[in-house]
XYZ file of N, CA and C in Angstrom:
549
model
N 5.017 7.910 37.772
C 4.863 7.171 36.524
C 6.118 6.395 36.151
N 7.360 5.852 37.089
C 8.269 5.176 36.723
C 8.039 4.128 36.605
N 6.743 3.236 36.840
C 6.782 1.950 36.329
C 5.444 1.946 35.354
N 4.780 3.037 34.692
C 4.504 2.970 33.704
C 5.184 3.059 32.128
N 4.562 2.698 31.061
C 4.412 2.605 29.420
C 4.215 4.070 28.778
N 5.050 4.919 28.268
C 4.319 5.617 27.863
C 4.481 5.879 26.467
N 3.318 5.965 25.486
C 3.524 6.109 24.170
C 2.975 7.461 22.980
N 3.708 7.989 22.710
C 3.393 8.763 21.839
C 2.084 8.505 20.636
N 1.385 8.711 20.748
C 0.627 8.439 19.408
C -0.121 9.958 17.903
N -0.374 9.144 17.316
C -1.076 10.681 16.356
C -0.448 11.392 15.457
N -0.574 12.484 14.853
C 0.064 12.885 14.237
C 1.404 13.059 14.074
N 2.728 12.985 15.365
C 4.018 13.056 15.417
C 4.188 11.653 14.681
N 3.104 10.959 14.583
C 3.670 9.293 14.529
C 3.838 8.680 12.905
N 2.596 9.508 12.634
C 2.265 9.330 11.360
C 3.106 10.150 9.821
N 3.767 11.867 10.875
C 4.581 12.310 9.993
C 3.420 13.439 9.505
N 2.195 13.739 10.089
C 1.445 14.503 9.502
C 1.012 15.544 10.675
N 1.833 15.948 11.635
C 1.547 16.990 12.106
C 1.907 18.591 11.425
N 1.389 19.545 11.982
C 1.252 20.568 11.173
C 1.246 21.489 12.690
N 1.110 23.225 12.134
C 1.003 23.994 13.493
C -0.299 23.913 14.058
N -1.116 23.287 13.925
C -2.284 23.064 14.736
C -2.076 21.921 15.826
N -1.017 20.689 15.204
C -1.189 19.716 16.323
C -0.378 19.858 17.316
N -0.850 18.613 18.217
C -0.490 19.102 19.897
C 0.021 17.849 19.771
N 0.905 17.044 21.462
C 1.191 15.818 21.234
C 0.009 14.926 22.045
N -0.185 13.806 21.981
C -0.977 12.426 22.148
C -0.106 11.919 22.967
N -0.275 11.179 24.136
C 0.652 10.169 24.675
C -1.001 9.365 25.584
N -0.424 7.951 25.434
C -1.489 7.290 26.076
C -0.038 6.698 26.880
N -0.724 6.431 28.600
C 0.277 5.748 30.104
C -0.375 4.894 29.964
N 0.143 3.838 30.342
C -0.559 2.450 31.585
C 0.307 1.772 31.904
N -0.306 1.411 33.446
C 0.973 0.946 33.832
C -0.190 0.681 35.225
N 0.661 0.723 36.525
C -0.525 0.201 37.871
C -1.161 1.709 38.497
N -2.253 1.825 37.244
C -3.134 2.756 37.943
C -4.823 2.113 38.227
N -5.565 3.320 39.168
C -6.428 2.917 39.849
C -7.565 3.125 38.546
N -7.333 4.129 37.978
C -8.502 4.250 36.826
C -8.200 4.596 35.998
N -9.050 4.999 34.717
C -8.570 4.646 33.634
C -9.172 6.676 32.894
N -8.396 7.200 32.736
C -8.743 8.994 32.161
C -8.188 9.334 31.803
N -8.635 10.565 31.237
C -8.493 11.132 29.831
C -7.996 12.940 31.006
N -6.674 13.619 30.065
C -6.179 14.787 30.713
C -5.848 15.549 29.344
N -6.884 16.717 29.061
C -6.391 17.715 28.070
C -5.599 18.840 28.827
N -4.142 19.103 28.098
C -3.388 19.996 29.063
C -3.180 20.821 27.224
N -2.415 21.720 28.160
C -1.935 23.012 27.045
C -0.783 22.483 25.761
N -0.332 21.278 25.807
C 0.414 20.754 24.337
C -0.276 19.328 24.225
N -1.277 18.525 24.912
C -1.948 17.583 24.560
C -2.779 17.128 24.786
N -3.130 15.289 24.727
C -4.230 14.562 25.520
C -3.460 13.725 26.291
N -3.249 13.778 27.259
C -2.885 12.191 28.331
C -3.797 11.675 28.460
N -3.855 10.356 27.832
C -4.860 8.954 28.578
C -3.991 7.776 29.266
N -4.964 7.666 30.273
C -4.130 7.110 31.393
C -4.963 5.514 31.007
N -4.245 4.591 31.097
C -5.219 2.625 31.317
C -4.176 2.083 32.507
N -4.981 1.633 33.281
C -4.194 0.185 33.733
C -3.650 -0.664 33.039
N -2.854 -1.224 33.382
C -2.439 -2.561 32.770
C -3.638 -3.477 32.336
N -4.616 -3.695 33.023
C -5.437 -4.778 32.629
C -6.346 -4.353 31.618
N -6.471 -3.234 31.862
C -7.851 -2.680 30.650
C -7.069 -2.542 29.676
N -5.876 -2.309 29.497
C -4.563 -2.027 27.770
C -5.064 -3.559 27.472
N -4.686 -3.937 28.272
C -4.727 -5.595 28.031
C -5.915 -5.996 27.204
N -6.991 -5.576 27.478
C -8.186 -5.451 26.849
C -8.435 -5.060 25.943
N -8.312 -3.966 25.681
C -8.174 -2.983 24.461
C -7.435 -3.660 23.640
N -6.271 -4.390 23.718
C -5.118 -5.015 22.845
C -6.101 -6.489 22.374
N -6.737 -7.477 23.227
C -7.648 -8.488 23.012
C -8.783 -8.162 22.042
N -9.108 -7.020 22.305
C -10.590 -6.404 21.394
C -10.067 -5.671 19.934
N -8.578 -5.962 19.735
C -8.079 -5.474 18.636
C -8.266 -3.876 18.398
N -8.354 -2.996 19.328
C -8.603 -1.605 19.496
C -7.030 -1.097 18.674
N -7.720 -0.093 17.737
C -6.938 0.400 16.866
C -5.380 0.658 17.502
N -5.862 2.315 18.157
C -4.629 2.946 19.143
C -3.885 2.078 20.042
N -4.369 1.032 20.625
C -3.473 0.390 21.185
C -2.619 -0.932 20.805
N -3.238 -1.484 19.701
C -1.877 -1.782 18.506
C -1.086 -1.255 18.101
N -1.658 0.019 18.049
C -0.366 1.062 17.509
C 0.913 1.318 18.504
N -0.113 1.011 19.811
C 1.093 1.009 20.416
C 1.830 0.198 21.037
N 1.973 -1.444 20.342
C 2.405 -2.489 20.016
C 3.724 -2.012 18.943
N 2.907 -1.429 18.445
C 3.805 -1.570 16.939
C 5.062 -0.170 16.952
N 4.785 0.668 18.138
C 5.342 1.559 17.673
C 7.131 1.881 17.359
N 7.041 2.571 16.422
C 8.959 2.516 16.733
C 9.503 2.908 18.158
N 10.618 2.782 18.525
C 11.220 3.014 19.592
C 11.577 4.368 20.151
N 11.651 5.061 19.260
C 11.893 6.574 19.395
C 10.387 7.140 20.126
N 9.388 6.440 19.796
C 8.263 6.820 20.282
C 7.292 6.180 21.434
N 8.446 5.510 22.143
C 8.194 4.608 23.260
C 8.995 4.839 24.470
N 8.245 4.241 25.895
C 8.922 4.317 26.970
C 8.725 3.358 27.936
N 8.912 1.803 27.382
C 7.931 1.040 28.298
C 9.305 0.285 29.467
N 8.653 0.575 30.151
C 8.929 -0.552 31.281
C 8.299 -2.143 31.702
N 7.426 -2.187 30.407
C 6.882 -3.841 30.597
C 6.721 -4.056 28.979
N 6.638 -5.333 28.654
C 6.227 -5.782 27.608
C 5.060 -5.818 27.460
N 4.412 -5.279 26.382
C 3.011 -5.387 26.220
C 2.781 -7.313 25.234
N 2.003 -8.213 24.884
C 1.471 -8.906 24.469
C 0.284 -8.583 23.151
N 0.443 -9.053 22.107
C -0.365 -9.037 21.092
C -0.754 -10.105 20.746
N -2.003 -10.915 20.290
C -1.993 -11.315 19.072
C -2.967 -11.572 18.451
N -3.221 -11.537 16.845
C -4.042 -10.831 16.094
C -5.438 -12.137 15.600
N -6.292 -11.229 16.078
C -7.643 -11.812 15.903
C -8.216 -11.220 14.386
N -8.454 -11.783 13.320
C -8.789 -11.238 12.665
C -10.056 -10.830 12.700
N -11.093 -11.594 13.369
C -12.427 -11.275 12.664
C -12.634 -9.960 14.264
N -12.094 -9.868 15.153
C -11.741 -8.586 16.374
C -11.488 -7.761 15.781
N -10.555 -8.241 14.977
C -10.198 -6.605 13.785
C -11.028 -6.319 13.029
N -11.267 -6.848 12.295
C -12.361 -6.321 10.982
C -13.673 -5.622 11.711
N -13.556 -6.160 12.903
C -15.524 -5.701 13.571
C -14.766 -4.137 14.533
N -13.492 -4.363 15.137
C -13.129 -3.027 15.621
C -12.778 -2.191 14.919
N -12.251 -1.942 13.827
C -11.804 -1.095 12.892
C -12.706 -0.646 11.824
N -13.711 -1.604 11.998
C -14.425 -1.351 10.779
C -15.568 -0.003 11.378
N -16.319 -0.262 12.559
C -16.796 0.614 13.382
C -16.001 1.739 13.477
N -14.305 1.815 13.943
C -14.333 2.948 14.682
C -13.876 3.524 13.137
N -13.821 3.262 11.692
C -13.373 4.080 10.525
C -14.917 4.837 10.019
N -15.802 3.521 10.474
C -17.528 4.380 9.908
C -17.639 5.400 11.059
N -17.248 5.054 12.004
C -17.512 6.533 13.285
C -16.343 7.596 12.772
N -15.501 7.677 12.326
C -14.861 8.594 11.490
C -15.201 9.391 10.358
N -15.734 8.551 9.750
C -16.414 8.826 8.380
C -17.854 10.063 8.417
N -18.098 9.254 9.745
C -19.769 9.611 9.849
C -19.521 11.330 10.997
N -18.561 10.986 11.348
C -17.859 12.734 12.580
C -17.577 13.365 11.394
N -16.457 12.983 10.184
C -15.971 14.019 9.409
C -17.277 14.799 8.560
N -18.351 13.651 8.249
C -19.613 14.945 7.656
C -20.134 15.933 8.962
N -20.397 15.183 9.309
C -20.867 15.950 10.744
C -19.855 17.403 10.974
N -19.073 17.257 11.401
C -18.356 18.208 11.610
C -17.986 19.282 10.525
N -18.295 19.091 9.540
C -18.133 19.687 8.659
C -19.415 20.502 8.298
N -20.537 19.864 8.601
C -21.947 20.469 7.205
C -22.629 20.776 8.450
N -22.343 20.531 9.604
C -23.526 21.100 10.897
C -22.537 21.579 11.756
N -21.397 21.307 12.374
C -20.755 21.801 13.524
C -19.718 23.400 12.747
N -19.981 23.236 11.972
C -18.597 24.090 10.816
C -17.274 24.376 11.635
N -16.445 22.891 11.678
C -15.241 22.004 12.254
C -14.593 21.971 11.156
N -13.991 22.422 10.646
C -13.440 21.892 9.269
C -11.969 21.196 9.598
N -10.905 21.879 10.420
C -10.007 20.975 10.625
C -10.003 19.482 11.465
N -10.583 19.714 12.256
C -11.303 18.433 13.081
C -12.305 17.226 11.892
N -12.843 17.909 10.802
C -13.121 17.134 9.974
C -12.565 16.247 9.271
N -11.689 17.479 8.758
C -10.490 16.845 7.926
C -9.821 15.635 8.219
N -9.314 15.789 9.980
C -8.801 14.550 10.427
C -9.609 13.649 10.961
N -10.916 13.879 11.018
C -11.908 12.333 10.963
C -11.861 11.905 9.883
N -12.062 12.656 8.930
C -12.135 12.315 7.433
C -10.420 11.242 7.583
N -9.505 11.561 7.240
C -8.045 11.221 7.447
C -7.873 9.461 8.273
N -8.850 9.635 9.810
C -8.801 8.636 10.270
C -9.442 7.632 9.623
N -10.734 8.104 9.222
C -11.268 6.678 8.673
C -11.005 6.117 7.566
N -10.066 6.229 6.874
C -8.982 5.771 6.036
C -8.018 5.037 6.481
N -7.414 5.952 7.386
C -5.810 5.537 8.019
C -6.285 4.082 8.722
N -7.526 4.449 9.412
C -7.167 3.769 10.275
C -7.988 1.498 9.723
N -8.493 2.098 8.356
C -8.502 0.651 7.486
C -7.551 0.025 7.201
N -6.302 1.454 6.623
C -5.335 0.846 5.870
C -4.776 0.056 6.680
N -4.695 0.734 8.088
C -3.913 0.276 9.364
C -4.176 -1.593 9.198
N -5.419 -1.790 9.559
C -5.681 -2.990 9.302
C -5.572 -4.038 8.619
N -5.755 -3.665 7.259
C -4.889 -4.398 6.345
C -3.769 -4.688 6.392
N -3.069 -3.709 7.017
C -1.750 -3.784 6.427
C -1.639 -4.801 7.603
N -2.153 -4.593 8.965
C -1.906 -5.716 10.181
C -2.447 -7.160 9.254
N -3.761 -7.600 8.794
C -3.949 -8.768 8.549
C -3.151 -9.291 7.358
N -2.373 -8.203 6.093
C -1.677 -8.893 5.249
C 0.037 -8.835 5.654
N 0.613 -8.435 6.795
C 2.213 -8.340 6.976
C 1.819 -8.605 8.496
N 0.677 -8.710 9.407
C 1.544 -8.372 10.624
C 2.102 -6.982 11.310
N 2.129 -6.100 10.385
C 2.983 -5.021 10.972
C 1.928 -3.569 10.733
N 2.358 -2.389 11.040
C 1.838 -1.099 10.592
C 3.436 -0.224 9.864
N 2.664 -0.124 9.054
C 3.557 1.656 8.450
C 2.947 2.906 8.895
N 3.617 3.245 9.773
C 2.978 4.604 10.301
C 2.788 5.773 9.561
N 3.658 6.039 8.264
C 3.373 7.298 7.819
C 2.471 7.293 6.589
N 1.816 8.106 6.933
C 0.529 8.728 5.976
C 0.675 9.806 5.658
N 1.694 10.337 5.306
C 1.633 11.946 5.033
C 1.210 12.208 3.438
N 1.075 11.320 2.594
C 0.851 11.298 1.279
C -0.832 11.287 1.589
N -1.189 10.474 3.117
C -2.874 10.486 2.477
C -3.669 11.779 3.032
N -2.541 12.391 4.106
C -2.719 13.530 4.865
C -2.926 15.201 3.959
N -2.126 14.706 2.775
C -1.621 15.778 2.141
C -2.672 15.458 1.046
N -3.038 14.559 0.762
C -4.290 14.527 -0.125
C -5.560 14.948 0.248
N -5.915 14.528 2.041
C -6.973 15.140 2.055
C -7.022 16.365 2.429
N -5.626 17.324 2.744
C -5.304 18.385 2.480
C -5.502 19.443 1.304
N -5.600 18.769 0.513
C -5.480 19.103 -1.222
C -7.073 19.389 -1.244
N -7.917 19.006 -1.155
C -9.085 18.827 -1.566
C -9.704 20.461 -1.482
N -10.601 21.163 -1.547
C -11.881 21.932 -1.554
C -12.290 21.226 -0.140
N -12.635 22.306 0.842
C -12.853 21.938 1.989
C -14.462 21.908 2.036
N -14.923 20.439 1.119
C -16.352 20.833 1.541
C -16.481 18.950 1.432
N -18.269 18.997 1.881
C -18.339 17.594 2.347
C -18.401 16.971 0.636
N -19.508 17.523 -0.324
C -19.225 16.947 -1.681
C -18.117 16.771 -1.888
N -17.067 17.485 -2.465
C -15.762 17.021 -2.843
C -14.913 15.883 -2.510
N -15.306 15.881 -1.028
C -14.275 14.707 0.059
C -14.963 13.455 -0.659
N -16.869 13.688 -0.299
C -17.424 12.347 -0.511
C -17.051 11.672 -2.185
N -17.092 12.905 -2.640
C -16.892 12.336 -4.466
C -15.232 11.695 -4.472
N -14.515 12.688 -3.652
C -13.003 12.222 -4.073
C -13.086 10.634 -3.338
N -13.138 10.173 -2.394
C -12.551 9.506 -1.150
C -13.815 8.275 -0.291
N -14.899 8.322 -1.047
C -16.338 7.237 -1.172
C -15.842 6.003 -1.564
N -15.511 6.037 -2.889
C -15.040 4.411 -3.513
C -14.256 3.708 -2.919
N -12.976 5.051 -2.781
C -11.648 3.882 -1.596
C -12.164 3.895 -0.169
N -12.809 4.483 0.279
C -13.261 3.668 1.365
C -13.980 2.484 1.278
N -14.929 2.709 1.010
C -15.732 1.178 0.087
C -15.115 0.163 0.055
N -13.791 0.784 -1.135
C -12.676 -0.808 -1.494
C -12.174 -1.353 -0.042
N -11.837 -0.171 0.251
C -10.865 -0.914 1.553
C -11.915 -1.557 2.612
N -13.092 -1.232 2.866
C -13.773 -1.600 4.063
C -13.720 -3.307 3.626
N -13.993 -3.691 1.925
C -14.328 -4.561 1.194
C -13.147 -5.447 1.191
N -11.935 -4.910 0.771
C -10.832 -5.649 1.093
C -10.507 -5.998 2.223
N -10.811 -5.386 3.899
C -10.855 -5.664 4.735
C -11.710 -7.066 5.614
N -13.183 -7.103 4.900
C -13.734 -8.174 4.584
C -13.498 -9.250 4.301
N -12.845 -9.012 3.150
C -11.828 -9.925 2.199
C -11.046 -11.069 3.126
N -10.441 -10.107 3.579
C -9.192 -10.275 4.731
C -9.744 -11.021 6.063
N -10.309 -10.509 6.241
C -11.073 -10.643 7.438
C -12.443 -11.511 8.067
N -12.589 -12.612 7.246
C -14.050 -13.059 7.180
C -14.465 -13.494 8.756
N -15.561 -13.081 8.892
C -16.086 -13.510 10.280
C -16.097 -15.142 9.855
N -16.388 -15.541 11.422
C -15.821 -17.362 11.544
C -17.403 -17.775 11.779
């Protein structure tokens, strides 16, 4: 892996790990395929160069992030390329925050997942704000530990989350819209 990228992502990144989390690192660099490795402290996902490349074109959340990431949490040996499609964003982010939204009930009221909820619940927030914050600065702020610790706070049930945390999703999907108008 010396002429791969490798990047930390997830909770170390965001400032909201806890003793449950493990670390995240996504490689790419000149490999033959593209997989996923759960080991005993994480997930390794492995991309080629050309499919990152892709993922980065299709405005895919995680791999802006790892555009954006600070340096402490990087290891690249190539320059990666960005640049920002808005209406790519609004249609990728907007999906993968309702597939968040829609895992955190799930996991909660049928699988009885509650920490795994929590952080679907968590993502499909984070990962709007993420967006915004790309279509109004350009940039990401990685830490969320204020929104981590809120949905921490809550009564671990699906009413509570939906009553607390319904509207601002709403706003933001809406402000994202906003932001974001298809062409």
């Amino acid at each position: 892996y010396s002429q791969c990228n490798i990047y930390l992502y997830g909770s170390h990144v965001y400032k909201t790990n806890g003793e449950k989390s493990d670390y995240d690192f996504i490689i790419v660099g000149n490999l033959t395929s593209d997989d996923s490795i759960k080991t005993e402290f994480g997930d390794l996902h492995f991309y080629s160069k050309e499919d990152f490349d892709q993922l980065l074109a299709q405005q895919e959340i995680s791999a802006i992030e790892c555009y954006f990431l600070p340096e402490e949490f990087k290891r690249e040996r190539f320059a990666l390329t960005w640049t920002l499609n808005l209406e790519h964003l609004r249609s990728s982010c907007s999906q993968k925050s309702s597939n968040s939204w829609v895992k955190a009930n799930k996991k909660l009221t049928v699988e009885n997942e509650p920490y795994i909820a929590q952080k679907s619940l968590f993502h499909s927030l984070r990962i709007l704000t993420f967006a915004i914050q790309l279509a109004e600065t350009g940039k990401i702020n990685f830490i969320q530990t204020n929104l981590w610790n809120e949905v921490n706070s809550l009564p671990i049930n699906w009413g509570s989350w939906n009553n607390h945390f319904k509207s601002r999703y709403n706003a933001l999907k809406s402000h994202l819209r906003t932001l974001c108008p298809k062409e």
